XYZ file of C-alpha atoms in Angstrom:
721
model
C -0.020 -0.001 0.042
C 3.028 2.369 0.645
C 4.029 2.555 -2.868
C 0.486 3.288 -3.976
C 0.226 6.095 -1.479
C 3.579 7.413 -2.395
C 2.835 7.586 -6.169
C -0.615 9.110 -5.787
C 0.489 11.948 -3.504
C 3.568 12.633 -5.611
C 1.392 12.724 -8.860
C -0.988 15.094 -7.058
C 1.531 17.497 -5.951
C 3.324 17.686 -9.385
C 0.063 19.293 -10.711
C -1.009 21.705 -8.185
C 0.302 25.185 -7.554
C -1.039 25.473 -4.710
C -16.760 -4.860 34.257
C -18.494 -6.555 37.061
C -15.868 -6.873 39.882
C -14.442 -10.202 40.943
C -14.068 -11.085 44.684
C -12.009 -8.374 46.358
C -10.099 -8.458 49.772
C -11.553 -5.348 51.506
C -12.433 -4.687 55.170
C -16.046 -5.617 55.944
C -18.227 -2.622 56.513
C -18.999 -3.812 60.026
C -15.378 -3.368 60.813
C -15.061 0.007 59.350
C -15.298 3.186 61.416
C -18.451 5.098 61.114
C -16.797 8.164 59.477
C -15.011 5.952 56.779
C -18.270 4.123 56.019
C -20.081 7.405 55.735
C -17.443 8.812 53.492
C -17.390 5.820 51.134
C -21.204 5.825 50.970
C -21.045 9.569 49.988
C -18.605 8.895 47.205
C -20.673 8.706 44.005
C -17.790 7.096 42.067
C -17.882 3.901 44.189
C -21.095 2.714 42.577
C -22.409 2.616 39.014
C -24.418 5.720 38.138
C -28.032 5.190 38.296
C -28.436 7.504 35.198
C -29.214 6.112 31.906
C -26.337 3.982 30.502
C -24.154 4.763 33.587
C -23.882 8.303 32.455
C -21.797 10.176 35.192
C -23.903 12.301 37.476
C -21.831 15.409 37.207
C -24.118 17.205 39.724
C -22.833 14.781 42.424
C -19.126 14.279 41.596
C -16.741 16.543 43.346
C -12.929 16.783 43.011
C -12.361 15.275 46.437
C -14.095 12.028 45.250
C -11.365 11.234 42.672
C -8.326 10.167 44.695
C -10.275 7.836 46.995
C -11.997 6.177 43.960
C -8.630 5.837 42.115
C -7.006 4.309 45.271
C -9.871 1.881 45.815
C -10.178 1.142 42.175
C -6.383 0.139 41.933
C -6.706 -1.946 45.133
C -9.778 -3.808 43.852
C -8.352 -4.455 40.424
C -5.021 -5.912 41.939
C -7.215 -8.238 44.158
C -9.134 -9.397 40.985
C -5.737 -9.959 39.215
C -4.455 -11.850 42.127
C -7.555 -14.043 42.104
C -6.939 -14.863 38.455
C -3.255 -15.877 39.367
C -4.383 -17.913 42.455
C -7.099 -19.797 40.603
C -5.885 -23.464 40.574
C -7.763 -24.489 37.508
C -5.952 -24.758 34.301
C -5.938 -21.385 32.642
C -8.433 -20.829 29.807
C -10.118 -18.035 27.918
C -12.898 -17.655 30.664
C -10.948 -17.829 33.815
C -8.001 -15.564 32.480
C -8.897 -13.408 29.583
C -12.559 -12.715 30.313
C -11.735 -12.226 33.960
C -9.151 -9.548 32.949
C -11.800 -7.866 30.785
C -14.083 -7.791 33.730
C -11.576 -6.448 36.198
C -11.030 -2.858 37.232
C -14.621 -1.669 36.952
C -14.184 1.124 39.647
C -10.885 2.254 38.221
C -12.129 2.244 34.578
C -15.154 4.383 35.571
C -13.109 6.850 37.660
C -10.310 7.096 35.151
C -12.683 7.923 32.195
C -14.613 10.522 34.105
C -11.601 12.209 35.663
C -9.456 12.452 32.439
C -12.287 13.677 30.322
C -12.961 16.497 32.754
C -9.225 17.205 33.220
C -9.033 17.908 29.404
C -12.325 19.853 28.998
C -12.829 21.599 32.294
C -9.533 21.731 34.188
C -8.824 23.497 37.424
C -5.839 23.703 39.781
C -7.195 20.814 41.987
C -7.509 18.519 38.876
C -4.120 19.387 37.580
C -2.553 18.563 40.817
C -4.327 15.280 40.888
C -2.968 14.493 37.436
C 0.595 15.036 38.676
C 0.016 12.760 41.698
C -1.877 10.016 39.693
C 0.631 9.792 36.756
C 3.233 7.699 38.532
C 0.669 5.708 40.530
C -1.263 4.661 37.460
C 1.987 3.805 35.424
C 3.136 1.659 38.387
C -0.437 0.007 38.540
C -0.270 -0.781 34.870
C 3.169 -2.314 35.242
C 2.027 -4.354 38.167
C -0.440 -6.039 35.865
C 1.384 -6.446 32.550
C 4.901 -7.179 34.003
C 3.484 -9.823 36.338
C 5.171 -13.098 35.490
C 2.631 -15.418 36.844
C -0.309 -13.681 35.091
C 1.678 -13.569 31.727
C 2.486 -17.267 31.995
C -1.341 -18.002 32.136
C -1.996 -15.706 29.110
C 0.986 -17.211 27.183
C -0.344 -20.684 27.890
C -3.732 -20.049 26.456
C -2.180 -18.139 23.570
C -0.037 -21.096 22.634
C -3.141 -23.323 22.398
C -5.238 -20.842 20.535
C -5.599 -22.844 17.391
C -6.995 -25.926 19.124
C -9.367 -24.048 21.299
C -13.025 -23.530 20.354
C -12.838 -19.725 20.311
C -14.924 -17.416 18.057
C -13.174 -14.930 15.791
C -13.656 -12.230 18.288
C -12.338 -14.273 21.183
C -9.252 -15.160 19.136
C -8.780 -11.428 18.328
C -8.978 -10.473 22.004
C -6.591 -13.241 23.105
C -3.951 -12.012 20.622
C -4.437 -8.388 21.587
C -3.808 -9.316 25.232
C -0.808 -11.503 24.555
C 0.777 -8.773 22.410
C 0.017 -6.180 25.052
C 1.796 -8.142 27.656
C 4.793 -8.718 25.366
C 5.000 -5.152 24.277
C 4.808 -4.069 27.921
C 7.958 -6.077 28.566
C 6.452 -9.286 30.119
C 9.320 -11.549 28.570
C 12.073 -9.432 30.034
C 14.359 -10.293 32.887
C 13.540 -9.021 36.370
C 16.261 -6.491 36.022
C 14.978 -5.182 32.700
C 11.400 -5.089 33.995
C 12.535 -2.770 36.808
C 14.131 -0.507 34.274
C 10.946 -0.527 32.148
C 9.032 0.362 35.366
C 11.401 3.243 36.178
C 11.048 4.535 32.488
C 7.289 4.282 32.695
C 6.975 6.270 35.956
C 9.253 8.927 34.682
C 7.553 9.152 31.346
C 4.026 9.426 32.729
C 5.141 12.261 34.944
C 6.815 14.142 32.000
C 3.915 13.717 29.683
C 1.599 15.023 32.398
C 3.772 18.011 32.981
C 4.117 18.651 29.227
C 0.413 18.843 28.850
C -0.189 20.897 31.858
C 2.399 23.452 30.703
C 0.528 23.949 27.517
C -2.735 24.229 29.452
C -1.344 26.915 31.634
C -0.053 28.720 28.525
C -3.537 29.058 27.108
C -4.222 31.589 29.761
C -0.817 33.240 30.021
C 0.497 33.108 26.477
C -1.604 35.910 24.919
C -1.040 39.171 23.034
C -2.506 42.278 24.572
C -3.288 45.199 22.127
C -3.682 48.712 23.575
C -4.803 50.560 20.456
C -7.886 49.580 18.549
C -6.320 50.880 15.405
C -3.721 48.161 15.498
C -6.642 45.756 14.759
C -7.429 47.116 11.383
C -8.652 44.420 9.067
C -10.749 42.567 11.581
C -14.430 42.613 11.473
C -16.225 44.648 14.259
C -17.699 41.358 15.800
C -14.236 39.977 16.293
C -12.792 43.087 17.681
C -15.615 43.127 20.327
C -14.886 39.550 21.158
C -11.246 40.484 21.716
C -12.248 43.451 23.921
C -14.563 41.116 25.965
C -11.760 38.524 26.461
C -9.430 41.413 27.584
C -12.060 42.628 30.152
C -12.679 39.122 31.302
C -8.991 38.827 31.928
C -8.762 41.947 33.955
C -7.582 44.279 31.175
C -10.538 46.543 30.414
C -10.136 48.975 27.629
C -7.606 46.647 25.823
C -7.892 43.763 23.399
C -6.727 40.249 24.080
C -5.535 37.810 21.280
C -5.576 34.164 22.337
C -3.151 31.682 20.826
C -4.690 28.552 19.321
C -3.086 25.285 19.458
C -1.250 25.016 16.006
C 1.611 27.288 14.856
C -0.745 28.835 12.331
C -2.952 31.546 13.742
C -6.172 32.169 11.813
C -6.205 35.921 12.772
C -3.038 36.439 10.756
C -5.088 36.229 7.571
C -6.954 39.491 8.202
C -4.661 41.488 10.530
C -2.978 44.314 8.487
C -0.537 45.482 11.115
C 2.591 43.581 10.282
C 4.393 44.299 13.547
C 1.410 42.803 15.456
C 1.223 39.877 13.090
C 4.818 39.034 13.932
C 4.088 39.380 17.664
C 1.289 36.921 17.350
C 3.151 34.554 15.227
C 6.071 34.339 17.620
C 3.762 33.925 20.652
C 2.513 30.892 18.773
C 5.719 29.430 17.441
C 8.025 30.105 20.322
C 5.775 29.017 23.085
C 6.875 26.632 25.771
C 10.485 27.221 25.022
C 11.242 29.319 28.162
C 9.826 30.378 31.486
C 7.983 28.304 34.175
C 6.071 26.456 31.520
C 8.978 25.528 29.323
C 8.748 22.105 27.652
C 12.274 22.416 26.128
C 14.035 19.906 28.392
C 10.855 17.671 28.687
C 10.694 16.952 25.054
C 14.387 15.965 24.854
C 14.079 13.633 27.843
C 10.841 12.081 26.571
C 12.457 11.213 23.223
C 15.372 9.690 25.044
C 13.243 7.641 27.542
C 11.068 6.351 24.612
C 14.256 5.220 22.702
C 15.512 3.478 25.863
C 12.444 1.608 26.458
C 12.231 0.498 22.893
C 15.757 -0.792 23.024
C 14.995 -2.747 26.219
C 11.961 -4.232 24.311
C 14.211 -5.285 21.420
C 13.560 -2.590 18.923
C 15.901 -0.134 17.075
C 13.818 2.890 17.849
C 10.573 3.945 19.425
C 9.239 4.418 15.885
C 10.005 0.792 15.071
C 8.206 -0.231 18.344
C 5.181 2.040 17.772
C 4.632 1.140 14.000
C 4.826 -2.677 14.491
C 1.120 -2.558 15.817
C -0.013 -0.054 13.056
C -1.207 -0.691 9.477
C 2.106 0.965 8.269
C 4.166 -1.691 10.130
C 7.518 -0.107 9.492
C 8.946 3.409 9.782
C 10.452 3.251 6.333
C 6.919 2.879 4.939
C 6.160 6.296 6.307
C 9.476 7.868 5.292
C 8.930 6.448 1.731
C 5.476 8.073 1.606
C 6.768 11.416 2.470
C 9.915 11.256 0.426
C 7.951 10.632 -2.722
C 5.981 13.925 -2.248
C 8.630 16.294 -1.190
C 10.210 17.389 -4.506
C 6.851 18.090 -5.994
C 5.657 19.570 -2.724
C 8.409 22.174 -2.667
C 7.779 22.948 -6.243
C 4.150 23.864 -5.141
C 5.290 25.811 -2.188
C 7.760 27.802 -4.109
C 5.058 28.615 -6.753
C 2.671 29.724 -4.042
C 5.485 31.776 -2.264
C 6.231 33.524 -5.625
C 2.607 34.501 -6.003
C 2.591 35.839 -2.451
C 5.837 37.731 -2.886
C 4.410 39.253 -5.958
C 1.422 40.420 -4.033
C 3.744 42.002 -1.419
C 5.676 43.779 -4.024
C 2.506 44.907 -5.765
C 1.296 46.555 -2.542
C 4.463 48.685 -2.551
C 6.168 47.002 0.404
C 9.835 46.372 0.437
C 10.208 43.210 2.599
C 10.706 39.645 1.884
C 8.059 37.054 2.766
C 8.049 35.905 6.331
C 5.904 33.216 8.160
C 3.764 35.901 9.731
C 3.071 37.231 6.230
C 1.870 34.108 4.423
C -1.765 33.829 5.601
C -2.370 37.546 5.236
C -1.113 37.854 1.646
C -2.338 34.345 0.710
C -5.748 35.742 1.487
C -5.117 38.600 -0.865
C -4.092 36.203 -3.637
C -7.231 34.041 -2.836
C -9.499 37.066 -3.176
C -7.800 37.862 -6.495
C -8.312 34.395 -7.717
C -11.645 33.531 -6.389
C -13.067 36.913 -5.144
C -13.883 35.168 -1.984
C -14.426 36.967 1.391
C -14.035 34.420 4.201
C -16.231 36.749 6.534
C -18.928 36.721 4.069
C -18.820 32.943 3.899
C -19.198 32.653 7.557
C -22.588 34.478 7.265
C -23.895 31.214 5.893
C -22.314 28.949 8.518
C -24.315 29.484 11.846
C -23.217 26.944 14.368
C -26.634 25.492 15.486
C -27.750 25.124 11.917
C -24.444 23.399 10.834
C -24.892 20.925 13.714
C -28.546 20.203 13.488
C -29.344 20.735 9.773
C -25.948 19.737 8.509
C -24.308 17.044 10.638
C -27.357 15.479 12.328
C -29.339 15.624 9.113
C -26.581 13.746 7.191
C -26.294 11.038 9.875
C -30.118 10.591 9.775
C -30.142 10.143 5.916
C -27.227 7.715 6.115
C -27.981 5.643 9.164
C -31.559 6.608 10.089
C -30.482 7.876 13.479
C -31.770 10.955 15.409
C -30.337 13.030 18.081
C -32.771 14.173 20.802
C -31.839 16.752 23.368
C -31.780 15.408 26.912
C -31.986 18.570 29.167
C -32.552 16.339 32.233
C -29.090 14.810 32.157
C -26.667 16.651 34.161
C -23.595 18.224 32.306
C -20.156 19.201 33.484
C -20.299 22.760 32.120
C -23.200 25.062 31.054
C -21.892 25.020 27.461
C -22.371 21.292 27.101
C -25.406 19.881 25.643
C -26.669 16.306 26.209
C -28.449 14.150 23.533
C -29.660 10.661 23.295
C -29.060 8.784 20.085
C -32.014 6.693 18.671
C -32.027 4.205 15.841
C -34.629 4.385 13.045
C -36.855 1.804 14.939
C -36.816 3.859 18.098
C -34.285 1.873 19.794
C -31.970 3.897 22.067
C -28.228 3.499 21.213
C -26.192 5.988 23.232
C -25.825 9.213 25.136
C -23.873 11.949 23.382
C -22.337 15.112 24.842
C -21.569 17.982 22.586
C -18.839 20.296 23.972
C -17.989 22.655 21.154
C -17.054 26.029 22.530
C -13.685 27.325 23.668
C -13.132 28.281 27.385
C -10.479 28.509 30.017
C -9.467 25.186 31.370
C -9.980 23.338 28.109
C -7.027 22.036 26.190
C -6.803 23.133 22.631
C -7.801 21.245 19.532
C -10.729 18.896 18.796
C -11.316 15.331 19.973
C -13.744 12.584 20.823
C -13.742 10.544 23.963
C -15.859 8.133 25.856
C -17.258 8.243 29.451
C -18.552 4.756 29.099
C -17.386 2.308 26.306
C -19.743 -0.144 24.447
C -19.491 -3.583 25.862
C -21.690 -6.764 25.319
C -19.816 -8.452 28.032
C -20.729 -5.794 30.611
C -24.035 -4.891 29.069
C -22.884 -1.266 28.706
C -24.032 1.254 25.951
C -21.754 4.119 25.053
C -21.510 7.428 26.526
C -19.522 9.690 24.132
C -18.338 13.262 24.078
C -17.149 15.495 21.216
C -14.985 18.353 22.051
C -14.011 21.452 19.847
C -12.649 24.975 20.602
C -15.049 27.198 18.648
C -15.132 30.888 19.663
C -18.578 31.786 20.685
C -20.241 34.871 19.155
C -20.415 38.046 21.134
C -23.153 38.358 23.619
C -26.423 38.253 21.908
C -24.845 37.514 18.606
C -25.007 34.153 16.633
C -21.847 31.973 16.495
C -20.626 32.029 12.942
C -18.081 29.465 11.908
C -15.683 28.843 8.963
C -16.216 26.014 6.549
C -13.220 24.356 8.112
C -14.727 24.402 11.478
C -17.996 23.008 9.952
C -15.964 20.049 8.475
C -14.373 19.557 11.819
C -17.762 19.100 13.407
C -18.529 16.339 10.875
C -15.191 14.758 11.471
C -15.471 14.570 15.178
C -18.886 13.101 14.972
C -17.295 10.347 12.691
C -15.286 9.359 15.746
C -18.317 9.759 17.804
C -20.276 7.341 15.717
C -17.426 4.875 15.700
C -17.858 4.799 19.366
C -21.612 4.943 19.567
C -22.384 2.242 16.839
C -19.847 -0.088 18.358
C -21.509 -3.628 18.641
C -18.928 -5.987 19.991
C -18.773 -8.186 23.032
C -15.509 -7.240 24.685
C -14.662 -3.526 25.641
C -10.913 -3.936 24.826
C -11.979 -4.218 21.133
C -14.880 -1.855 20.908
C -15.388 1.456 19.139
C -12.250 3.482 18.489
C -9.809 0.863 20.060
C -8.095 0.503 16.611
C -4.661 1.462 15.229
C -3.830 5.057 14.971
C -3.607 4.810 11.211
C -7.139 3.403 10.998
C -8.878 5.444 13.486
C -8.841 8.639 11.575
C -10.554 6.912 8.626
C -14.220 6.852 9.862
C -13.865 10.490 10.903
C -12.199 11.806 7.766
C -14.915 9.845 5.726
C -17.732 11.921 7.356
C -15.878 15.178 6.570
C -16.759 15.084 2.784
C -20.478 15.061 3.459
C -20.200 18.697 4.461
C -19.957 19.657 0.954
C -22.380 17.181 -0.563
C -25.069 19.091 -2.465
C -28.084 17.800 -0.735
C -26.439 18.365 2.694
C -25.039 21.847 2.099
C -28.337 22.966 0.649
C -29.900 21.979 3.935
C -27.689 23.857 6.335
C -25.636 26.715 4.530
C -28.272 29.457 4.880
C -27.764 33.074 5.824
C -28.039 33.358 9.643
C -30.339 36.494 9.233
C -32.396 35.892 6.120
C -32.365 32.222 5.955
C -31.459 32.393 2.248
C -29.314 29.438 0.881
C -25.737 30.244 0.119
C -25.674 31.630 -3.387
C -24.486 29.144 -6.088
C -21.723 31.396 -7.226
C -20.421 31.818 -3.713
C -20.789 28.201 -2.955
C -18.710 27.485 -6.236
C -15.970 29.785 -5.081
C -15.813 27.933 -1.660
C -15.500 24.615 -3.439
C -12.832 25.770 -5.873
C -10.840 27.518 -3.085
C -10.539 24.279 -1.206
C -7.654 23.376 -3.504
C -6.000 26.771 -2.796
C -2.810 26.919 -0.831
C -2.377 23.178 -0.776
C 1.382 23.394 -0.969
C 1.480 25.343 2.385
C -1.195 23.149 4.025
C 0.431 19.991 3.037
C 4.007 21.226 3.913
C 2.845 22.364 7.394
C 1.549 18.807 8.027
C 4.383 16.826 6.344
C 7.025 18.854 8.257
C 5.359 18.169 11.599
C 4.866 14.447 10.828
C 8.580 14.167 9.904
C 9.488 15.837 12.988
C 7.523 13.288 15.052
C 9.061 10.479 13.188
C 12.610 11.854 13.542
C 12.276 12.421 17.254
C 11.126 8.851 17.703
C 13.910 7.355 15.310
C 16.583 8.286 17.746
C 18.575 5.483 19.051
C 18.771 4.773 22.858
C 22.410 5.891 22.948
C 21.803 9.293 21.348
C 22.443 12.217 23.536
C 19.859 14.638 24.849
C 18.869 16.958 21.892
C 18.660 20.777 21.749
C 15.128 20.792 20.409
C 15.530 23.892 18.186
C 18.736 22.614 16.592
C 17.192 19.164 16.344
C 14.026 20.596 14.558
C 16.265 22.578 11.980
C 18.456 19.508 11.183
C 15.435 17.113 10.881
C 13.698 19.539 8.556
C 16.819 20.123 6.529
C 17.502 16.404 6.215
C 14.289 15.927 4.343
C 14.426 19.162 2.361
C 11.468 20.832 4.060
C 13.334 23.522 5.964
C 11.405 26.413 4.588
C 11.855 29.649 6.597
C 8.307 31.010 5.719
C 6.382 27.803 6.340
C 6.763 26.381 9.829
C 5.573 22.808 10.884
C 2.008 22.792 12.054
C 3.292 21.933 15.442
C 6.788 22.524 16.731
C 8.211 20.148 19.328
C 7.576 22.200 22.485
C 3.793 22.294 21.812
C 3.393 19.115 19.754
C 0.793 17.293 21.947
C 0.093 14.561 19.445
C 3.680 13.518 19.465
C 4.973 14.525 22.978
C 1.778 14.150 24.824
C 2.042 10.493 23.872
C -1.078 9.706 22.083
C 0.339 9.972 18.606
C 4.045 9.510 19.225
C 5.584 8.147 16.062
C 1.926 8.266 14.768
C 1.155 11.764 13.306
C 1.616 10.399 9.864
C -1.606 8.482 10.472
C -3.838 11.365 9.280
C -2.605 11.018 5.732
C -2.565 7.198 5.876
C -6.200 7.237 7.002
C -7.029 9.773 4.284
C -6.296 7.264 1.660
C -8.885 4.810 3.203
C -11.417 7.580 3.713
C -11.142 9.071 0.225
C -11.482 5.730 -1.392
C -14.419 4.752 0.658
C -16.222 7.982 0.003
C -15.587 7.749 -3.677
C -17.078 4.197 -3.642
C -20.128 5.415 -1.851
C -20.742 8.065 -4.478
C -20.366 5.309 -7.208
C -22.957 3.386 -5.406
C -25.661 6.053 -5.095
C -24.289 8.574 -2.600
C -26.299 9.685 0.482
C -28.487 6.446 0.887
C -29.465 4.249 3.670
C -28.185 1.204 1.752
C -24.606 2.478 1.783
C -24.915 4.070 5.294
C -25.984 0.686 6.668
C -23.243 -1.195 4.969
C -20.543 1.197 6.244
C -22.099 1.020 9.604
C -21.996 -2.797 9.668
C -18.638 -3.357 8.129
C -16.679 -0.422 9.711
C -18.387 1.263 12.580
C -19.977 -1.598 14.438
C -17.067 -4.034 14.396
C -14.349 -1.920 16.227
C -11.077 -3.851 16.516
C -12.889 -7.228 16.569
C -11.212 -8.285 13.303
C -8.265 -7.361 11.046
C -8.721 -3.822 10.019
C -7.794 -4.302 6.427
C -10.413 -7.102 6.291
C -12.949 -4.632 7.641
C -12.077 -2.233 4.873
C -12.382 -4.857 2.120
C -15.684 -6.176 3.597
C -16.981 -2.778 2.900
C -15.188 -1.641 -0.205
C -14.685 -5.014 -1.825
C -11.002 -4.507 -2.318
C -7.911 -2.836 -0.867
C -7.833 0.966 -1.078
C -7.226 2.653 -4.497
C -5.229 5.852 -3.928
C -6.595 7.755 -7.030
C -9.567 9.007 -4.835
C -7.138 10.984 -2.932
C -6.391 13.185 -5.787
C -9.944 13.923 -6.346
C -10.539 14.658 -2.611
C -7.798 17.250 -2.884
C -9.133 18.700 -6.002
C -6.185 17.620 -8.054
C -5.599 16.030 -11.408
C -4.653 12.289 -11.520
C -2.243 12.290 -14.450
C 1.407 13.374 -14.475
C 2.737 15.200 -17.496
């Protein structure tokens, strides 16, 4: 598949300028003191929520409930694990693997609630808890997966797998567990296991500190503007938002520009004041490199720790270790994919830069293009080419209409589902809305939380997560949340969003449906528990419905008049999607290569100076362009350094191949129809990780992916001259 991917992308860029618990050992209630018993009874986390589908009762949960629940949860699970080890019966799938699946009910419940809240509604108490919990949870995991007696039982079952009467899903679960133990270090010597434990403890603390530093910077790393005149180019509504933000932060009469999570800052596209543009860009690109929230040393140490752990486990690098369990399999497959694109990519970037420099010269300015100039002058080139005003486009993308008449409408047409508001369900913040998901036959499927607006205490970006995972074994239905960081409209004003933000809502609900449609027995295999280079496929697939004619006609309407977006304006929006593709792609590729280079370091490599390392890594691949920075630099690269996508940021492009081909196939078969929606739901969304992922794709598509659809998705030609 890697050669197909490489060829397709290279061709494209040549042509574009642009758990029920087991027995536990706890003190009987009769022997507990009255205060302790009363305290336990008062902790809502100790028992399953009585709300529908065990939805957390946020009205009852307080910060002081978490640590007792974590401590008790870890104690209970270790007692359950010990019961598995002590069982004198011959180990089998039921008394070992299923027993492990059922273990840790309290810990799982507490962990899912706490870490979702820590990401969406953080506060000082929760941040302190994160620091305290990081090494404890790392040690707890090691106590399970580095346990020699437990692994011997799992290995014994695994060695007899072919002779056991297991279902396909049971074989899959057994294999997943076996590999999880091995990859954790279960086959290592006692001395090596202790080294792994030490690394894991330190690693968990560092990743927590990395994330907390970035969260702290969302409040302190801002740009204050004294003079309204310096904001020339911004629409009045946005200026009002900046004034309100400054007032809320204790700076009345000033204007506060917040820094979003990527290097690119959207405000730079309209801000005329060049000095202010540079100030905003530097606040973004140079964040977390100094001061009390610096990640400079953390990044270098994380890369070294990961390399050392990989060596202990028998791998040349963390990238080799990480990709073994992914569809890509080898780091070289990723490097090959990107290497094939870079010559053509740079040709496109240089052409775009020339057009922008010409626009600068035309305006009478005497400076050479810098990174803080790109978006502003690219917007001028876009207007010349398409006569497209992004602020005028936003008038047709009102948030509620996009969500209800766009996203929910599409999901109803594809899958027959409806989202009904549940105002009776407690939420964790006033901006959050709760919905119940119903199937076409009226069957209730899930609870869905919509948390779309930016606020203090929420980390940047957009994501999906679960409060409760689907499980046939535990008879649990999913409780899922989608999170974004959309800036709300000024008081009394509607929230108008960009087309990119609209597609992101579609994208995140793609993840959401992957979790809510899950229909497997074992929670370890449910929903989005798939490889990183597959998990973005269902979400990216849903993105393209945002521009489907029947869909956009239903939601792209003027927020005041209700008039549909004019055909001519819509045509410009569609055409402009292929604009600036060199810049957009280079931003992504540079970040993905940085991620892979950090995690290709050997265990004996010295600690790196991160700025020097970045420059050398980009130069090595020929993507060190002074006016196009990586989408994320190392000090604020949460995907890579926060741990979730370490040696995995490439996955977005890999998944795009699958998504583009699947979407093209759906169009060939009739487009927005229940027939195709039901097939996609059955073969992709319901099965989670219960079978080989390429087999799931082929069950839907009928063949392995064809990369030609990627070219069309990007608005590019498929032939090379």
